Amino acid sequence: MDVYPKLKLPDGPQLFVEQTDKALSQSLDPRFRYSYFKTIAKGGKSLIQSCKDMHLNRVICYKSLLPEFADDDIEQRRLLREARVSAMLQHPNTVPTYELGRNAQGHYYFTMKLVHGYTLREIINYRERYDLTQLVNIIVQVAYALEYAHTTGVIHRDIKPENILIGPYGEVLLLDWGLAKVWDRDGQPSPLNQDDPPAAGTELSMTGFQKLQGSPYYMSPEQIQRDPNIDGQSDVFSLGVVMYEAITGRTPVQAEAIDAIIQSTLNDTPEAPSKVDPKVPRHLDGPVLRCLEKQPADRVQGAAALIRELKALV
């Protein structure tokens, strides 16, 4: 079944031999490789643009830091990590990375495949248009990306609907590895993870939350508590929140204040999805709720196990 039968495919450019066989310039100046920039989105610290790669004659995605962060050492290192993690995780459910470099001002950028489509957030906003099998299939595809990432020692740490993109051919892509956690060869976390503030207690203020790495509704208890032994089970929890929201239309935690979200995530047992939306079959309650267990050891044990369970149910 197609994930999005109603998604209109973009009109592809007609290719001509004059374009494909044109010789490169004798002097390739990297400052003029990318042209015709258009802003796609601005994040908290980054800028995402489309542009044309004049060497390969194609439109691509170009990510850089906003001017106010372009010279920030930590943000530069985070951008480098995101580019390299994205490039090294070569998987059908991740976006291909093309190039990492510096622009004419000496600031980092990296380029990626430009994919047109919908984010899962947009899909959830119109979830009544899609059947349950389609929504669960999206979760399965994200789990494939996480299974691969976890086997390479990478934790995403920012699983949320806005970071899941569904392309025009049904491809499901897990985006934004900017908060990914990796370790050195001795099993120690990267110094970038140590740039996070000291662990906070459960009485977290808005200021305290803003220093945490992640998005409040989708963070695991151990992520909130800044557990130094965080592992792939944290991503399983976050994906469980996304799955709960995709099939019911709401997150497990309904609080709005940051402190209340945190307290609910740490202490409250979510309502079964089938009780939130009677159209959700009861047999989905089990895997969803087990993803949301407070203790990592009590959750579905890894993305691969979640894939097996969901594929057996839908």
mmCIF file of C-alpha atoms in Angstrom:
data_model
loop_
_atom_site.group_PDB
_atom_site.id
_atom_site.type_symbol
_atom_site.label_atom_id
_atom_site.label_comp_id
_atom_site.label_asym_id
_atom_site.label_seq_id
_atom_site.Cartn_x
_atom_site.Cartn_y
_atom_site.Cartn_z
ATOM 1 C CA MET A 1 0.000 0.000 0.000
ATOM 2 C CA ASP A 2 1.316 3.423 -0.871
ATOM 3 C CA VAL A 3 2.008 5.604 2.143
ATOM 4 C CA TYR A 4 0.561 8.671 0.472
ATOM 5 C CA PRO A 5 -1.618 7.903 -2.552
ATOM 6 C CA LYS A 6 -2.835 11.526 -2.670
ATOM 7 C CA LEU A 7 0.618 13.134 -2.667
ATOM 8 C CA LYS A 8 1.251 14.785 -6.039
ATOM 9 C CA LEU A 9 4.646 13.915 -7.453
ATOM 10 C CA PRO A 10 6.821 16.900 -8.367
ATOM 11 C CA ASP A 11 7.396 17.469 -12.053
ATOM 12 C CA GLY A 12 10.934 16.292 -12.775
ATOM 13 C CA PRO A 13 13.172 18.398 -15.036
ATOM 14 C CA GLN A 14 13.522 17.227 -18.607
ATOM 15 C CA LEU A 15 17.099 16.116 -19.222
ATOM 16 C CA PHE A 16 18.951 17.015 -22.413
ATOM 17 C CA VAL A 17 22.378 15.998 -23.647
ATOM 18 C CA GLU A 18 23.468 19.654 -23.584
ATOM 19 C CA GLN A 19 23.093 19.501 -19.814
ATOM 20 C CA THR A 20 24.469 16.042 -19.146
ATOM 21 C CA ASP A 21 27.571 16.297 -21.366
ATOM 22 C CA LYS A 22 28.602 19.899 -20.733
ATOM 23 C CA ALA A 23 32.300 20.114 -19.777
ATOM 24 C CA LEU A 24 33.322 21.483 -16.386
ATOM 25 C CA SER A 25 35.172 24.771 -16.279
ATOM 26 C CA GLN A 26 38.967 24.527 -16.479
ATOM 27 C CA SER A 27 39.203 26.352 -13.127
ATOM 28 C CA LEU A 28 36.673 25.161 -10.591
ATOM 29 C CA ASP A 29 36.082 27.883 -8.014
ATOM 30 C CA PRO A 30 34.206 26.367 -5.033
ATOM 31 C CA ARG A 31 32.818 29.800 -4.153
ATOM 32 C CA PHE A 32 30.589 29.674 -7.206
ATOM 33 C CA ARG A 33 29.538 26.027 -7.102
ATOM 34 C CA TYR A 34 26.186 26.756 -5.418
ATOM 35 C CA SER A 35 23.785 29.391 -6.708
ATOM 36 C CA TYR A 36 20.117 30.405 -6.694
ATOM 37 C CA PHE A 37 19.592 30.041 -2.937
ATOM 38 C CA LYS A 38 16.065 29.949 -1.504
ATOM 39 C CA THR A 39 15.232 29.641 2.178
ATOM 40 C CA ILE A 40 13.321 26.482 3.116
ATOM 41 C CA ALA A 41 13.355 26.807 6.900
ATOM 42 C CA LYS A 42 15.119 28.428 9.824
ATOM 43 C CA GLY A 43 15.762 26.381 12.935
ATOM 44 C CA GLY A 44 16.862 27.615 16.324
ATOM 45 C CA LYS A 45 20.476 27.868 15.196
ATOM 46 C CA SER A 46 20.575 26.719 11.589
ATOM 47 C CA LEU A 47 19.408 27.757 8.152
ATOM 48 C CA ILE A 48 18.189 25.297 5.542
ATOM 49 C CA GLN A 49 18.128 26.421 1.917
ATOM 50 C CA SER A 50 17.658 24.947 -1.498
ATOM 51 C CA CYS A 51 20.227 25.819 -4.141
ATOM 52 C CA LYS A 52 21.547 24.649 -7.465
ATOM 53 C CA ASP A 53 24.746 22.642 -7.667
ATOM 54 C CA MET A 54 26.303 24.155 -10.788
ATOM 55 C CA HIS A 55 28.754 21.243 -11.204
ATOM 56 C CA LEU A 56 26.127 18.497 -11.211
ATOM 57 C CA ASN A 57 23.259 20.630 -12.515
ATOM 58 C CA ARG A 58 20.767 19.666 -9.818
ATOM 59 C CA VAL A 59 18.860 21.354 -6.977
ATOM 60 C CA ILE A 60 19.940 20.233 -3.517
ATOM 61 C CA CYS A 61 19.551 21.098 0.177
ATOM 62 C CA TYR A 62 22.178 23.328 1.828
ATOM 63 C CA LYS A 63 22.434 23.539 5.632
ATOM 64 C CA SER A 64 24.497 26.106 7.528
ATOM 65 C CA LEU A 65 24.456 27.966 10.830
ATOM 66 C CA LEU A 66 22.623 31.235 11.256
ATOM 67 C CA PRO A 67 25.015 34.226 11.217
ATOM 68 C CA GLU A 68 24.821 34.740 14.978
ATOM 69 C CA PHE A 69 26.021 31.141 15.565
ATOM 70 C CA ALA A 70 28.365 30.730 12.605
ATOM 71 C CA ASP A 71 31.468 31.402 14.732
ATOM 72 C CA ASP A 72 30.295 29.524 17.816
ATOM 73 C CA ASP A 73 32.742 26.669 18.415
ATOM 74 C CA ILE A 74 30.224 24.278 19.975
ATOM 75 C CA GLU A 75 27.601 24.858 17.275
ATOM 76 C CA GLN A 76 30.234 24.397 14.574
ATOM 77 C CA ARG A 77 31.167 21.062 16.100
ATOM 78 C CA ARG A 78 27.522 20.047 16.321
ATOM 79 C CA LEU A 79 27.032 20.870 12.638
ATOM 80 C CA LEU A 80 30.122 18.831 11.765
ATOM 81 C CA ARG A 81 28.772 15.909 13.766
ATOM 82 C CA GLU A 82 25.366 16.128 12.122
ATOM 83 C CA ALA A 83 26.921 16.181 8.654
ATOM 84 C CA ARG A 84 29.239 13.266 9.324
ATOM 85 C CA VAL A 85 26.704 11.142 11.183
ATOM 86 C CA SER A 86 24.201 11.710 8.357
ATOM 87 C CA ALA A 87 26.835 10.810 5.781
ATOM 88 C CA MET A 88 28.045 7.696 7.592
ATOM 89 C CA LEU A 89 24.539 6.347 8.247
ATOM 90 C CA GLN A 90 23.921 5.225 4.686
ATOM 91 C CA HIS A 91 20.467 3.711 4.926
ATOM 92 C CA PRO A 92 17.242 3.888 2.872
ATOM 93 C CA ASN A 93 15.517 5.731 5.736
ATOM 94 C CA THR A 94 18.109 8.499 6.097
ATOM 95 C CA VAL A 95 18.827 11.425 3.776
ATOM 96 C CA PRO A 96 21.968 11.104 1.605
ATOM 97 C CA THR A 97 24.646 13.684 2.410
ATOM 98 C CA TYR A 98 26.676 15.027 -0.505
ATOM 99 C CA GLU A 99 29.367 17.412 0.676
ATOM 100 C CA LEU A 100 30.820 19.079 3.781
ATOM 101 C CA GLY A 101 32.820 22.275 3.413
ATOM 102 C CA ARG A 102 33.369 25.939 4.216
ATOM 103 C CA ASN A 103 31.848 28.855 2.357
ATOM 104 C CA ALA A 104 33.663 31.993 1.202
ATOM 105 C CA GLN A 105 33.492 33.389 4.761
ATOM 106 C CA GLY A 106 35.051 30.239 6.185
ATOM 107 C CA HIS A 107 31.818 29.003 7.797
ATOM 108 C CA TYR A 108 30.763 25.359 7.727
ATOM 109 C CA TYR A 109 27.963 24.022 5.545
ATOM 110 C CA PHE A 110 26.898 20.647 4.260
ATOM 111 C CA THR A 111 24.689 19.611 1.385
ATOM 112 C CA MET A 112 22.070 16.871 1.178
ATOM 113 C CA LYS A 113 19.469 15.415 -1.106
ATOM 114 C CA LEU A 114 16.482 17.742 -1.395
ATOM 115 C CA VAL A 115 13.323 15.751 -0.685
ATOM 116 C CA HIS A 116 9.855 17.190 -1.229
ATOM 117 C CA GLY A 117 7.085 15.780 0.903
ATOM 118 C CA TYR A 118 5.201 15.997 4.171
ATOM 119 C CA THR A 119 6.484 15.825 7.719
ATOM 120 C CA LEU A 120 4.740 13.408 10.034
ATOM 121 C CA ARG A 121 3.506 16.471 11.939
ATOM 122 C CA GLU A 122 1.534 17.503 8.841
ATOM 123 C CA ILE A 123 0.219 13.958 8.478
ATOM 124 C CA ILE A 124 -0.918 13.813 12.103
ATOM 125 C CA ASN A 125 -2.747 17.110 11.649
ATOM 126 C CA TYR A 126 -4.815 15.407 8.915
ATOM 127 C CA ARG A 127 -4.633 11.837 10.207
ATOM 128 C CA GLU A 128 -8.264 11.086 9.390
ATOM 129 C CA ARG A 129 -7.249 10.971 5.709
ATOM 130 C CA TYR A 130 -4.947 7.984 6.261
ATOM 131 C CA ASP A 131 -5.651 4.521 7.487
ATOM 132 C CA LEU A 132 -3.957 2.958 10.498
ATOM 133 C CA THR A 133 -1.789 0.645 8.414
ATOM 134 C CA GLN A 134 -0.224 3.604 6.645
ATOM 135 C CA LEU A 135 0.527 5.389 9.907
ATOM 136 C CA VAL A 136 2.048 2.315 11.552
ATOM 137 C CA ASN A 137 4.137 1.654 8.441
ATOM 138 C CA ILE A 138 5.732 5.074 8.889
ATOM 139 C CA ILE A 139 6.734 4.103 12.431
ATOM 140 C CA VAL A 140 8.183 0.818 11.170
ATOM 141 C CA GLN A 141 10.330 2.651 8.613
ATOM 142 C CA VAL A 142 11.650 5.041 11.275
ATOM 143 C CA ALA A 143 12.421 2.033 13.460
ATOM 144 C CA TYR A 144 14.504 0.573 10.624
ATOM 145 C CA ALA A 145 16.604 3.746 10.608
ATOM 146 C CA LEU A 146 17.010 3.561 14.398
ATOM 147 C CA GLU A 147 17.886 -0.129 14.318
ATOM 148 C CA TYR A 148 20.724 0.649 11.907
ATOM 149 C CA ALA A 149 21.888 3.732 13.818
ATOM 150 C CA HIS A 150 21.932 1.898 17.160
ATOM 151 C CA THR A 151 24.043 -0.943 15.734
ATOM 152 C CA THR A 152 26.635 1.669 14.747
ATOM 153 C CA GLY A 153 26.630 3.233 18.218
ATOM 154 C CA VAL A 154 24.558 6.335 17.415
ATOM 155 C CA ILE A 155 21.530 7.538 19.395
ATOM 156 C CA HIS A 156 19.324 10.125 17.694
ATOM 157 C CA ARG A 157 17.909 11.825 20.849
ATOM 158 C CA ASP A 158 15.410 14.021 19.002
ATOM 159 C CA ILE A 159 12.737 11.722 17.583
ATOM 160 C CA LYS A 160 9.593 13.771 16.912
ATOM 161 C CA PRO A 161 7.048 14.169 14.073
ATOM 162 C CA GLU A 162 8.811 17.248 12.697
ATOM 163 C CA ASN A 163 11.962 15.163 12.110
ATOM 164 C CA ILE A 164 10.206 12.474 10.072
ATOM 165 C CA LEU A 165 9.662 13.199 6.384
ATOM 166 C CA ILE A 166 7.539 11.235 3.936
ATOM 167 C CA GLY A 167 8.595 11.745 0.339
ATOM 168 C CA PRO A 168 6.550 11.631 -2.873
ATOM 169 C CA TYR A 169 7.476 8.011 -3.620
ATOM 170 C CA GLY A 170 6.495 6.714 -0.187
ATOM 171 C CA GLU A 171 9.997 6.976 1.250
ATOM 172 C CA VAL A 172 10.158 7.630 4.997
ATOM 173 C CA LEU A 173 13.221 9.543 6.173
ATOM 174 C CA LEU A 174 14.495 10.249 9.680
ATOM 175 C CA LEU A 175 15.998 13.746 9.685
ATOM 176 C CA ASP A 176 18.167 15.974 11.873
ATOM 177 C CA TRP A 177 20.986 14.141 13.615
ATOM 178 C CA GLY A 178 22.209 17.351 15.249
ATOM 179 C CA LEU A 179 21.620 16.013 18.778
ATOM 180 C CA ALA A 180 23.006 12.543 18.052
ATOM 181 C CA LYS A 181 25.056 10.994 20.843
ATOM 182 C CA VAL A 182 28.216 9.045 20.018
ATOM 183 C CA TRP A 183 31.059 7.608 22.067
ATOM 184 C CA ASP A 184 34.825 7.437 21.675
ATOM 185 C CA ARG A 185 36.741 4.172 21.251
ATOM 186 C CA ASP A 186 37.074 3.798 25.029
ATOM 187 C CA GLY A 187 33.304 3.939 25.493
ATOM 188 C CA GLN A 188 33.235 7.520 26.751
ATOM 189 C CA PRO A 189 30.641 9.991 25.409
ATOM 190 C CA SER A 190 31.771 12.708 23.039
ATOM 191 C CA PRO A 191 32.917 15.968 24.699
ATOM 192 C CA LEU A 192 29.964 17.607 22.935
ATOM 193 C CA ASN A 193 27.608 15.680 25.219
ATOM 194 C CA GLN A 194 29.586 16.968 28.180
ATOM 195 C CA ASP A 195 28.877 20.514 27.041
ATOM 196 C CA ASP A 196 25.313 19.943 28.258
ATOM 197 C CA PRO A 197 24.633 21.426 31.708
ATOM 198 C CA PRO A 198 24.914 19.321 34.896
ATOM 199 C CA ALA A 199 22.096 16.927 35.644
ATOM 200 C CA ALA A 200 19.071 18.632 37.130
ATOM 201 C CA GLY A 201 16.526 17.383 39.654
ATOM 202 C CA THR A 202 12.943 16.637 38.804
ATOM 203 C CA GLU A 203 11.874 20.194 39.679
ATOM 204 C CA LEU A 204 12.942 21.616 36.366
ATOM 205 C CA SER A 205 12.044 25.163 35.404
ATOM 206 C CA MET A 206 11.548 26.446 31.870
ATOM 207 C CA THR A 207 15.154 27.683 31.992
ATOM 208 C CA GLY A 208 16.360 24.283 33.074
ATOM 209 C CA PHE A 209 14.430 22.552 30.324
ATOM 210 C CA GLN A 210 15.802 24.840 27.643
ATOM 211 C CA LYS A 211 19.248 23.479 28.464
ATOM 212 C CA LEU A 212 18.160 19.886 27.935
ATOM 213 C CA GLN A 213 18.763 18.218 24.586
ATOM 214 C CA GLY A 214 15.472 17.207 22.992
ATOM 215 C CA SER A 215 11.779 18.113 22.675
ATOM 216 C CA PRO A 216 9.682 17.953 25.866
ATOM 217 C CA TYR A 217 6.763 15.729 24.860
ATOM 218 C CA TYR A 218 9.054 13.143 23.231
ATOM 219 C CA MET A 219 11.872 12.908 25.767
ATOM 220 C CA SER A 220 12.409 9.691 27.716
ATOM 221 C CA PRO A 221 12.610 9.755 31.525
ATOM 222 C CA GLU A 222 16.347 9.058 31.400
ATOM 223 C CA GLN A 223 16.827 11.869 28.896
ATOM 224 C CA ILE A 224 15.012 14.274 31.241
ATOM 225 C CA GLN A 225 17.091 13.085 34.183
ATOM 226 C CA ARG A 226 20.311 13.410 32.194
ATOM 227 C CA ASP A 227 21.303 9.788 32.758
ATOM 228 C CA PRO A 228 24.923 9.428 31.526
ATOM 229 C CA ASN A 229 24.197 5.786 30.580
ATOM 230 C CA ILE A 230 21.463 6.694 28.107
ATOM 231 C CA ASP A 231 21.235 4.233 25.213
ATOM 232 C CA GLY A 232 19.051 3.293 22.263
ATOM 233 C CA GLN A 233 16.120 2.539 24.559
ATOM 234 C CA SER A 234 15.659 6.297 24.902
ATOM 235 C CA ASP A 235 14.928 6.502 21.163
ATOM 236 C CA VAL A 236 12.496 3.580 21.552
ATOM 237 C CA PHE A 237 10.582 5.614 24.146
ATOM 238 C CA SER A 238 10.516 8.704 21.909
ATOM 239 C CA LEU A 239 9.326 6.653 18.938
ATOM 240 C CA GLY A 240 6.625 5.194 21.190
ATOM 241 C CA VAL A 241 5.390 8.729 21.910
ATOM 242 C CA VAL A 242 5.353 9.482 18.168
ATOM 243 C CA MET A 243 3.458 6.252 17.456
ATOM 244 C CA TYR A 244 0.921 7.025 20.207
ATOM 245 C CA GLU A 245 0.337 10.465 18.706
ATOM 246 C CA ALA A 246 0.142 9.150 15.141
ATOM 247 C CA ILE A 247 -2.606 6.639 15.914
ATOM 248 C CA THR A 248 -4.589 8.657 18.486
ATOM 249 C CA GLY A 249 -3.993 12.258 17.427
ATOM 250 C CA ARG A 250 -2.562 13.310 20.825
ATOM 251 C CA THR A 251 0.576 12.753 22.867
ATOM 252 C CA PRO A 252 0.497 10.525 25.986
ATOM 253 C CA VAL A 253 1.190 13.573 28.165
ATOM 254 C CA GLN A 254 -1.499 16.252 27.935
ATOM 255 C CA ALA A 255 0.050 18.875 30.195
ATOM 256 C CA GLU A 256 1.162 22.203 28.732
ATOM 257 C CA ALA A 257 3.540 23.696 31.309
ATOM 258 C CA ILE A 258 7.092 22.392 31.077
ATOM 259 C CA ASP A 259 7.231 21.302 34.729
ATOM 260 C CA ALA A 260 3.939 19.439 34.345
ATOM 261 C CA ILE A 261 5.109 17.687 31.157
ATOM 262 C CA ILE A 262 8.245 16.528 32.925
ATOM 263 C CA GLN A 263 6.429 15.327 36.032
ATOM 264 C CA SER A 264 3.865 13.449 33.954
ATOM 265 C CA THR A 265 6.548 11.785 31.812
ATOM 266 C CA LEU A 266 8.388 10.658 34.932
ATOM 267 C CA ASN A 267 5.397 9.495 36.979
ATOM 268 C CA ASP A 268 2.138 8.983 35.068
ATOM 269 C CA THR A 269 0.968 5.859 33.253
ATOM 270 C CA PRO A 270 -0.407 6.776 29.809
ATOM 271 C CA GLU A 271 -3.972 5.906 28.901
ATOM 272 C CA ALA A 272 -4.274 3.018 26.461
ATOM 273 C CA PRO A 273 -4.473 4.246 22.824
ATOM 274 C CA SER A 274 -7.659 2.249 22.214
ATOM 275 C CA LYS A 275 -9.356 4.184 25.025
ATOM 276 C CA VAL A 276 -8.253 7.535 23.579
ATOM 277 C CA ASP A 277 -9.529 6.601 20.118
ATOM 278 C CA PRO A 278 -11.885 3.621 19.802
ATOM 279 C CA LYS A 279 -10.818 3.169 16.177
ATOM 280 C CA VAL A 280 -7.407 1.982 17.398
ATOM 281 C CA PRO A 281 -7.447 -1.821 17.771
ATOM 282 C CA ARG A 282 -6.661 -3.076 21.278
ATOM 283 C CA HIS A 283 -3.871 -5.310 20.027
ATOM 284 C CA LEU A 284 -1.787 -2.166 19.352
ATOM 285 C CA ASP A 285 -2.034 -1.069 22.991
ATOM 286 C CA GLY A 286 0.608 -3.556 24.122
ATOM 287 C CA PRO A 287 3.596 -2.566 21.977
ATOM 288 C CA VAL A 288 2.798 1.144 22.217
ATOM 289 C CA LEU A 289 2.536 1.159 26.004
ATOM 290 C CA ARG A 290 5.603 -1.042 26.427
ATOM 291 C CA CYS A 291 7.625 1.511 24.447
ATOM 292 C CA LEU A 292 6.509 4.042 27.063
ATOM 293 C CA GLU A 293 7.602 2.155 30.179
ATOM 294 C CA LYS A 294 9.550 4.356 32.609
ATOM 295 C CA GLN A 295 12.438 1.905 32.967
ATOM 296 C CA PRO A 296 14.436 1.153 29.792
ATOM 297 C CA ALA A 297 14.685 -2.546 30.685
ATOM 298 C CA ASP A 298 10.873 -2.825 30.733
ATOM 299 C CA ARG A 299 10.406 -1.429 27.212
ATOM 300 C CA VAL A 300 10.300 -3.237 23.904
ATOM 301 C CA GLN A 301 13.915 -4.336 23.662
ATOM 302 C CA GLY A 302 15.228 -2.380 20.726
ATOM 303 C CA ALA A 303 14.000 -1.082 17.407
ATOM 304 C CA ALA A 304 14.313 -4.497 15.734
ATOM 305 C CA ALA A 305 11.945 -6.074 18.259
ATOM 306 C CA LEU A 306 9.462 -3.247 17.748
ATOM 307 C CA ILE A 307 9.577 -3.786 13.987
ATOM 308 C CA ARG A 308 8.810 -7.489 14.404
ATOM 309 C CA GLU A 309 5.884 -6.824 16.720
ATOM 310 C CA LEU A 310 4.295 -4.141 14.567
ATOM 311 C CA LYS A 311 4.654 -6.083 11.324
ATOM 312 C CA ALA A 312 2.953 -9.054 12.959
ATOM 313 C CA LEU A 313 0.004 -6.897 14.013
ATOM 314 C CA VAL A 314 -0.817 -4.807 10.914
#
